[in-house]
Short mmCIF file of C-alpha atoms in Angstrom, two decimals:
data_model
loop_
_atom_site.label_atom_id
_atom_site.label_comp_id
_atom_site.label_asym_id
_atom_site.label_seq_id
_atom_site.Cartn_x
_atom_site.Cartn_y
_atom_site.Cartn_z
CA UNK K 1 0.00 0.00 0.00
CA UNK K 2 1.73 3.21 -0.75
CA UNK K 3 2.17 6.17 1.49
CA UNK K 4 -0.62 8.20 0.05
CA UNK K 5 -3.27 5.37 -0.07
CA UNK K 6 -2.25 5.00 4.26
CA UNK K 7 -2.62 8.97 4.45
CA UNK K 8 -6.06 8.94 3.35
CA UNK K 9 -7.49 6.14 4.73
CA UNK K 10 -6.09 7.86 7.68
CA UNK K 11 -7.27 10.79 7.27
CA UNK K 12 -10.80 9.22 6.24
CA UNK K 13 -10.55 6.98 9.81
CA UNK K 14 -10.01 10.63 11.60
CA UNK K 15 -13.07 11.96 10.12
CA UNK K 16 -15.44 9.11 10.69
CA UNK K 17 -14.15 9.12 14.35
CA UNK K 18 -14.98 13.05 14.81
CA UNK K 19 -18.39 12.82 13.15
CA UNK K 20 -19.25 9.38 15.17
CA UNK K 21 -18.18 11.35 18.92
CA UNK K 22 -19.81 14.53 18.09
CA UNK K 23 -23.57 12.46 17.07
CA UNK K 24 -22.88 10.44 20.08
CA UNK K 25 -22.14 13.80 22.32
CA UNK K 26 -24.89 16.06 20.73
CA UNK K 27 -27.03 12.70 21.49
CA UNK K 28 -25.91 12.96 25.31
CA UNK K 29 -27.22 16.22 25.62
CA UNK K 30 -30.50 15.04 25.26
CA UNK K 31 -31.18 15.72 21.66
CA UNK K 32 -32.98 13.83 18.96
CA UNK K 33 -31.04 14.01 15.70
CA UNK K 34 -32.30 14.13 12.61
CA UNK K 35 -30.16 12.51 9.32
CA UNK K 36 -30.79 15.25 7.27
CA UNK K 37 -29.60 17.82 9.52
CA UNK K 38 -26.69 15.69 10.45
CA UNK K 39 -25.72 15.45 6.52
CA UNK K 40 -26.12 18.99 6.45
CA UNK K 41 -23.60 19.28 9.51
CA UNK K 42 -21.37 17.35 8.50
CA UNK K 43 -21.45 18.22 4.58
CA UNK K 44 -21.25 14.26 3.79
CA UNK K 45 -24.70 12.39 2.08
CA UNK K 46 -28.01 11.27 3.79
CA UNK K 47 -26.64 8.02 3.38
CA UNK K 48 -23.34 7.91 5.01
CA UNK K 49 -25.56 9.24 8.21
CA UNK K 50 -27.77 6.09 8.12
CA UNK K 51 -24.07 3.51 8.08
CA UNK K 52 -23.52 5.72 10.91
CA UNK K 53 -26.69 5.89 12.81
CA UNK K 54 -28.13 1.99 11.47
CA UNK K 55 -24.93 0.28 11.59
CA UNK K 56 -21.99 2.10 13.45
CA UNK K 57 -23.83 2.98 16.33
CA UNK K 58 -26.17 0.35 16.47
CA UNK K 59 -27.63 -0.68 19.69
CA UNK K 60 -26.55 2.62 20.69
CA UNK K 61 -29.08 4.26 19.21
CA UNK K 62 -32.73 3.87 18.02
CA UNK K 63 -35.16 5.53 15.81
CA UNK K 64 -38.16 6.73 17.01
CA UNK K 65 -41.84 6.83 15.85
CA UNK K 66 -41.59 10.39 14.15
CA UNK K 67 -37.94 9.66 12.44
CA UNK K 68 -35.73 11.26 14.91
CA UNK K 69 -32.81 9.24 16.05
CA UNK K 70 -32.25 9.21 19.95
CA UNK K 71 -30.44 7.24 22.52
CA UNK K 72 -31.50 3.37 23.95
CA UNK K 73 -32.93 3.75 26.83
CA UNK K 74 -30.55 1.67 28.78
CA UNK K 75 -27.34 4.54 27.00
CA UNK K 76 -29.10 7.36 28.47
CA UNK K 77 -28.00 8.91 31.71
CA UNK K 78 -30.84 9.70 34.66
CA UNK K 79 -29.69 13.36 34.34
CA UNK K 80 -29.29 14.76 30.45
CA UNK K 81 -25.46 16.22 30.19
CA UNK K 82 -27.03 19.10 28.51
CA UNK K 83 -28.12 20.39 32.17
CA UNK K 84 -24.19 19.78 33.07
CA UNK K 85 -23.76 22.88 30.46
CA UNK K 86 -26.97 24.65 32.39
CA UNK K 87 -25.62 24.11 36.04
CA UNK K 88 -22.38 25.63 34.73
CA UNK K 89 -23.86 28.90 33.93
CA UNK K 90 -25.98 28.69 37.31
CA UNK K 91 -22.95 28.26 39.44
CA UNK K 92 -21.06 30.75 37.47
CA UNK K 93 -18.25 28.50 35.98
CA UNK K 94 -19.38 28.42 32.67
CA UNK K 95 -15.85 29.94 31.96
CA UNK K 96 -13.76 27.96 34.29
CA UNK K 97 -11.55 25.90 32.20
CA UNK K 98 -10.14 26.86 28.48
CA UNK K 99 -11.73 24.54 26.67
CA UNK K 100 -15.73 24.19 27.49
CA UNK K 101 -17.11 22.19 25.36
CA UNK K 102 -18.99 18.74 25.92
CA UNK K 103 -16.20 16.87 24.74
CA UNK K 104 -13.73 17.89 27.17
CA UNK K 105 -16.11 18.09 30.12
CA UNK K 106 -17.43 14.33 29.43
CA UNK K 107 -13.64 13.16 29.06
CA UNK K 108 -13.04 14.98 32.16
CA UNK K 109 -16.06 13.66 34.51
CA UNK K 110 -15.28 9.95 33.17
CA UNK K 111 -11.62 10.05 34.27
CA UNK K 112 -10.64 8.74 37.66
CA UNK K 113 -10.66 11.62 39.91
CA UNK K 114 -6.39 11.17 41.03
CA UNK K 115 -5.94 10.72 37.50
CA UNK K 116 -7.10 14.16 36.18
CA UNK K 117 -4.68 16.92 35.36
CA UNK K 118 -6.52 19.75 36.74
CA UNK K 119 -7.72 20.60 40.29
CA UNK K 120 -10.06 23.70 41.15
CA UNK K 121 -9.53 24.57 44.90
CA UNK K 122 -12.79 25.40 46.73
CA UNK K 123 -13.60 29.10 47.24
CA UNK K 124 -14.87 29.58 50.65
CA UNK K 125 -18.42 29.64 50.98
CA UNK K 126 -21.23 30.90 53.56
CA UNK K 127 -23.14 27.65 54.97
CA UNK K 128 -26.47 28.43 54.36
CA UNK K 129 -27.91 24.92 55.02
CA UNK K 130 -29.31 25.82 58.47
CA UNK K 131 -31.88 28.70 56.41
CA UNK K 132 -32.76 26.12 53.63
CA UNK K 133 -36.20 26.62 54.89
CA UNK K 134 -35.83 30.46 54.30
CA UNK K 135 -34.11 30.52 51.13
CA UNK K 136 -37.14 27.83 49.33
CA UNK K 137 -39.66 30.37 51.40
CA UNK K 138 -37.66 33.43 49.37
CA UNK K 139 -37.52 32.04 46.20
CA UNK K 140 -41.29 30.63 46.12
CA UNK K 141 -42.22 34.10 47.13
CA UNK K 142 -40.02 35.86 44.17
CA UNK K 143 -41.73 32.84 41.87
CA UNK K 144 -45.11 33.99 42.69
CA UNK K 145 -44.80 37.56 43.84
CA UNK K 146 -45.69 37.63 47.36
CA UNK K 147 -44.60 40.34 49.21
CA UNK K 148 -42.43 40.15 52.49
CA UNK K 149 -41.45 41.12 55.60
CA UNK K 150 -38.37 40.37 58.04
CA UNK K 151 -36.23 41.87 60.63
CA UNK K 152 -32.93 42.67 59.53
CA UNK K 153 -30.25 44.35 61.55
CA UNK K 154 -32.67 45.06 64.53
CA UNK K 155 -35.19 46.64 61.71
CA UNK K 156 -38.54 45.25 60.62
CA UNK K 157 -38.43 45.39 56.84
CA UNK K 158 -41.33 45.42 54.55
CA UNK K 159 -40.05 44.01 50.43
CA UNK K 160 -41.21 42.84 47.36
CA UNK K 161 -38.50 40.34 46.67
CA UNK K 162 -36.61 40.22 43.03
CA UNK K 163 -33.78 37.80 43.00
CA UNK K 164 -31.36 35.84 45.20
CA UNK K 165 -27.68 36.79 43.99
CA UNK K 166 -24.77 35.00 44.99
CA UNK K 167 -21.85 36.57 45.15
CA UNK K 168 -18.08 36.33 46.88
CA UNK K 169 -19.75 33.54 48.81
CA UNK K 170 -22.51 34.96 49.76
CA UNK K 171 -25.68 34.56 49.22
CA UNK K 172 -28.27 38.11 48.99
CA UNK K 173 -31.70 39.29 48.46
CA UNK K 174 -32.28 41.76 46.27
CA UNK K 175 -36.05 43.44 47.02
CA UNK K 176 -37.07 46.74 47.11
CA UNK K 177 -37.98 48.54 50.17
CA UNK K 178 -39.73 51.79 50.04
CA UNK K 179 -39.43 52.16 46.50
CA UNK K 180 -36.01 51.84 46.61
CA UNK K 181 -33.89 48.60 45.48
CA UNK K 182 -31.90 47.00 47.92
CA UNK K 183 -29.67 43.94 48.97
CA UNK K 184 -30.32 42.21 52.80
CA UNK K 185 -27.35 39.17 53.47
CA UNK K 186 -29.28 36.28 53.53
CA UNK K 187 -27.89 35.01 56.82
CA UNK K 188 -28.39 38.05 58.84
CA UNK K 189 -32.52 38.06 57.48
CA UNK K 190 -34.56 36.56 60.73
CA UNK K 191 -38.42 35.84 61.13
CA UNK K 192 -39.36 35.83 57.92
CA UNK K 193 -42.73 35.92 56.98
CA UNK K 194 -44.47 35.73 53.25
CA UNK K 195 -47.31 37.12 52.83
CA UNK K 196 -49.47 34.86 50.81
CA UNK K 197 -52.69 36.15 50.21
CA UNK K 198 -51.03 39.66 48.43
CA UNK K 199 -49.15 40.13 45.27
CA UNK K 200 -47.08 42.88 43.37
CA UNK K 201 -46.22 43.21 40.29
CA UNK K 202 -42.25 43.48 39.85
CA UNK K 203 -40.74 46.96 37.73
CA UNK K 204 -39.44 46.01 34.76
CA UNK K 205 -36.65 48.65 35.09
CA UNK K 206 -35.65 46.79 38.97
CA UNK K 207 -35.37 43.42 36.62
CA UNK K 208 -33.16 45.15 34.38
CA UNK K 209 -31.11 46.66 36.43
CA UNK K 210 -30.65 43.40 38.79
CA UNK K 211 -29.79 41.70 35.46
CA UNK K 212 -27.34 44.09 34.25
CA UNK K 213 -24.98 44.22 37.69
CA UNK K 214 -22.22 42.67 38.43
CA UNK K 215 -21.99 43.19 42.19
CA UNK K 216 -24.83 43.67 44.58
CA UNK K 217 -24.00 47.15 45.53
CA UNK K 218 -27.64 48.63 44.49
CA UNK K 219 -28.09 52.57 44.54
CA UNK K 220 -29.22 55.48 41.70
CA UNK K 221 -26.15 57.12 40.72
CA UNK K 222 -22.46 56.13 40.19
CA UNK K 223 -19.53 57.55 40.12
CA UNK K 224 -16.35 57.21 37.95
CA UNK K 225 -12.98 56.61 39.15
CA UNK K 226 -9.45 56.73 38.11
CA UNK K 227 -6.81 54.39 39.51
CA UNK K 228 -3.32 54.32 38.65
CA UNK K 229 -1.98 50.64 39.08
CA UNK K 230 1.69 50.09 39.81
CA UNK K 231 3.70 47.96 36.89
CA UNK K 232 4.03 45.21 39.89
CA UNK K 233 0.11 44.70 40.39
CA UNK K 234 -0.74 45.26 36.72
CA UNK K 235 -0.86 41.71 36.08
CA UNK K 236 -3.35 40.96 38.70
CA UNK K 237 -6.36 43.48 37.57
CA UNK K 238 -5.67 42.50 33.80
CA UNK K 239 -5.93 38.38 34.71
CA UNK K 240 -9.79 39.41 35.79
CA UNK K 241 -11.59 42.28 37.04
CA UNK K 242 -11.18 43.20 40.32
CA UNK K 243 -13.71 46.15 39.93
CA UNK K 244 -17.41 46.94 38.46
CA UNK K 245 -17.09 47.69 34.81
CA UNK K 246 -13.47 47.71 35.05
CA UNK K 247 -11.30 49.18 31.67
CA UNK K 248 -7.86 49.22 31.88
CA UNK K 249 -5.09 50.98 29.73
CA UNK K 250 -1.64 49.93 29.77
CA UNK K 251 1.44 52.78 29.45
CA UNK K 252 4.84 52.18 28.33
CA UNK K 253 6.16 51.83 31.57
CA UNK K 254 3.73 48.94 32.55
CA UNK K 255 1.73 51.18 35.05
CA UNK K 256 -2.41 50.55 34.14
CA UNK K 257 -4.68 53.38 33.99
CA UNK K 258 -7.83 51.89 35.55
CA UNK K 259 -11.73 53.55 34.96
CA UNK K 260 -14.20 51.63 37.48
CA UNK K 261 -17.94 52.98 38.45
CA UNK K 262 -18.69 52.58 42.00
CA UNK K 263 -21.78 53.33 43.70
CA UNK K 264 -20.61 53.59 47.31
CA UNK K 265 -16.80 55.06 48.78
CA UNK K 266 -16.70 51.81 50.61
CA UNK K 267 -17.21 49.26 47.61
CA UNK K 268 -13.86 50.41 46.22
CA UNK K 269 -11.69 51.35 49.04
CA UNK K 270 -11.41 47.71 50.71
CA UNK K 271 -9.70 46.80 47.48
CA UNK K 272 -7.42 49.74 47.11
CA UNK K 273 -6.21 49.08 50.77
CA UNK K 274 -5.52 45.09 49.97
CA UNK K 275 -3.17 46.50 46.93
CA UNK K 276 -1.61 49.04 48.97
CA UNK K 277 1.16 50.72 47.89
CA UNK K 278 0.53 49.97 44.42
CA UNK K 279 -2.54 51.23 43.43
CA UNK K 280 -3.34 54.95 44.28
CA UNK K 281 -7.00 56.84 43.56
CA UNK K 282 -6.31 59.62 40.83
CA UNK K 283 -9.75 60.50 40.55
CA UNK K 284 -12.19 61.65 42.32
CA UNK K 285 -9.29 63.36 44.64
CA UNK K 286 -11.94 63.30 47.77
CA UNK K 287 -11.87 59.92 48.06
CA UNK K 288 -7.83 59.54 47.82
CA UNK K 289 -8.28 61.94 50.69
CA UNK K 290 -10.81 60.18 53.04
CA UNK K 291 -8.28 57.26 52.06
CA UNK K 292 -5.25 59.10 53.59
CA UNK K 293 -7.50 59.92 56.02
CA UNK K 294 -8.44 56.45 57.23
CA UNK K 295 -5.10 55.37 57.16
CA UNK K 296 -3.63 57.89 59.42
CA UNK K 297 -6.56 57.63 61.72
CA UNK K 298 -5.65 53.74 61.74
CA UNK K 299 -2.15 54.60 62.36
CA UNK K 300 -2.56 56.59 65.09
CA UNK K 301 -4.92 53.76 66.74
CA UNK K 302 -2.26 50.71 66.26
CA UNK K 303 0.01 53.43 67.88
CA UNK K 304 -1.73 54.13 71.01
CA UNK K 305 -2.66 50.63 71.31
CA UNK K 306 1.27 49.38 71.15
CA UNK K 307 2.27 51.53 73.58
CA UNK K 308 -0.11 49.72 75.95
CA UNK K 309 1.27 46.52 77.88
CA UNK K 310 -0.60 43.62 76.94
CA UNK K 311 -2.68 41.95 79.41
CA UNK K 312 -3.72 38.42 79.42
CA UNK K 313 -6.60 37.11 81.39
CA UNK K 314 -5.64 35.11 84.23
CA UNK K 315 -7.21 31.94 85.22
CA UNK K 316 -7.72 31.05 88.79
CA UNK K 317 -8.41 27.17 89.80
#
């Protein structure tokens, strides 16, 4: 056989493999295929599609009553890998690994767990199991628009719940209260009570706004602010965004100009500290003040404090 003849059976073995695993995977997600469409796909004749489904994959697959090609019953898992693709835009990890797709996901989940070249450490989550009853009670309410009431932070509170939001490991409420739209920490919500027999109608403009955030700081106006990023943390607020509608530009020297719009003094100034000294506010100069500010006032604090002896509490027997 000569070396061209090996080539393209080769080649011809490669393609029949990649057209066989993508039927089988699109057939995992829960799909009925259809022959035509597949030919269409895979820009090879209706009748290369039936060798695969009648006779490659047979006893893999069956046809059903209106044409459609599907899965055995005994091939098909209890839960449809299509929801694996769902749950990963739930949970937010959608984006977690380079490669998304089915394929590698499937190859991944079926390979022994000490085998697998990748492990994704655990970020640190609130336990929220002790208010399941309270978060089902919240989202049936937001389901069906029932209004309700709570006592948060030593206040009663009166909502119309929207959405539960997770974020940073924690889980929130976002409602409004008083015509206003707000966030209440799940775990610090106590005697909650939803009012069945009433109903509101949610704002579209609360919906859209809810949807459009990317943190769960929740007020009317914004403002704009200019960092200047030090060539040594550069890296670390181009790898992700550290900020709401972060931009970044890069100068020669490696520094980053950063724009961010924050709706509160205290949703940005937690972060600046952590990258202390290499991240200063340039704009709006107020708040690089009341920065300054708080650090002195710290300073002066940890001072006083060292200069105290340290006492210990004794314990008598």
């Amino acid at each position: 056989m000569s070396a061209s003849t090996t080539a393209s059976s080769s080649s011809k073995g490669e393609k029949l493999a990649q057209r066989l695993s993508h039927i089988l995977a699109r057939l995992h997600q829960g799909d009925a295929v259809d022959k035509h469409q597949l030919a269409q796909d895979f820009q090879v004749d209706v009748r290369t599609i039936e060798r695969d489904l009648g006779e490659r994959l047979r006893g893999i697959v069956e046809r059903s009553a209106d044409g459609q090609w599907k899965l055995i019953r005994i091939t098909r898992s209890s839960i449809s890998t299509k929801h694996l693709h769902g749950y990963a835009r739930m949970s937010g990890t959608e984006n977690l690994f380079p490669d998304n797709s089915l394929r590698y996901l499937l190859e991944q989940l079926h390979r022994p767990e000490q085998e697998r070249t990748t492990h994704v450490q655990a970020i640190a989550h609130e336990d929220l199991r002790p208010r399941t009853q309270e978060f089902v009670q919240l989202q049936t309410a937001i389901e069906q628009k029932h209004p309700c009431s709570f006592s948060y932070k030593d206040k009663q509170r009166n909502v119309q719940p929207y959405k539960l939001i997770h974020k940073n490991g924690v889980w929130y409420l976002a409602a409004e209260e008083g015509a206003k739209l707000k966030n209440f920490s799940i775990g610090l919500i106590e005697n909650l009570l939803v009012d069945q027999r009433s109903f509101f109608v949610p704002k579209r403009s609360h919906k859209e706004y809810i949807d459009a955030k990317d943190d769960v700081w929740f007020t009317d106006d914004t403002t704009e602010v200019l960092l200047r990023v030090a060539p040594e943390a550069a890296h670390y607020f181009i790898r992700r965004p550290l900020l709401p509608q972060q931009q970044q530009r890069q100068d020669r020297d490696g520094s980053l100009l950063v724009t961010t719009h924050i709706n509160h003094i205290d949703q940005l100034l937690p972060v600046v500290r952590y990258w202390l000294p290499h991240v200063r506010i340039v704009q709006p100069a107020e708040w690089h003040a009341n920065l300054l500010s708080s650090l002195r006032h710290a300073l002066v604090r940890w001072e006083s404090s060292a200069s105290q002896p340290f006492k210990t509490k004794q314990h008598q027997d």
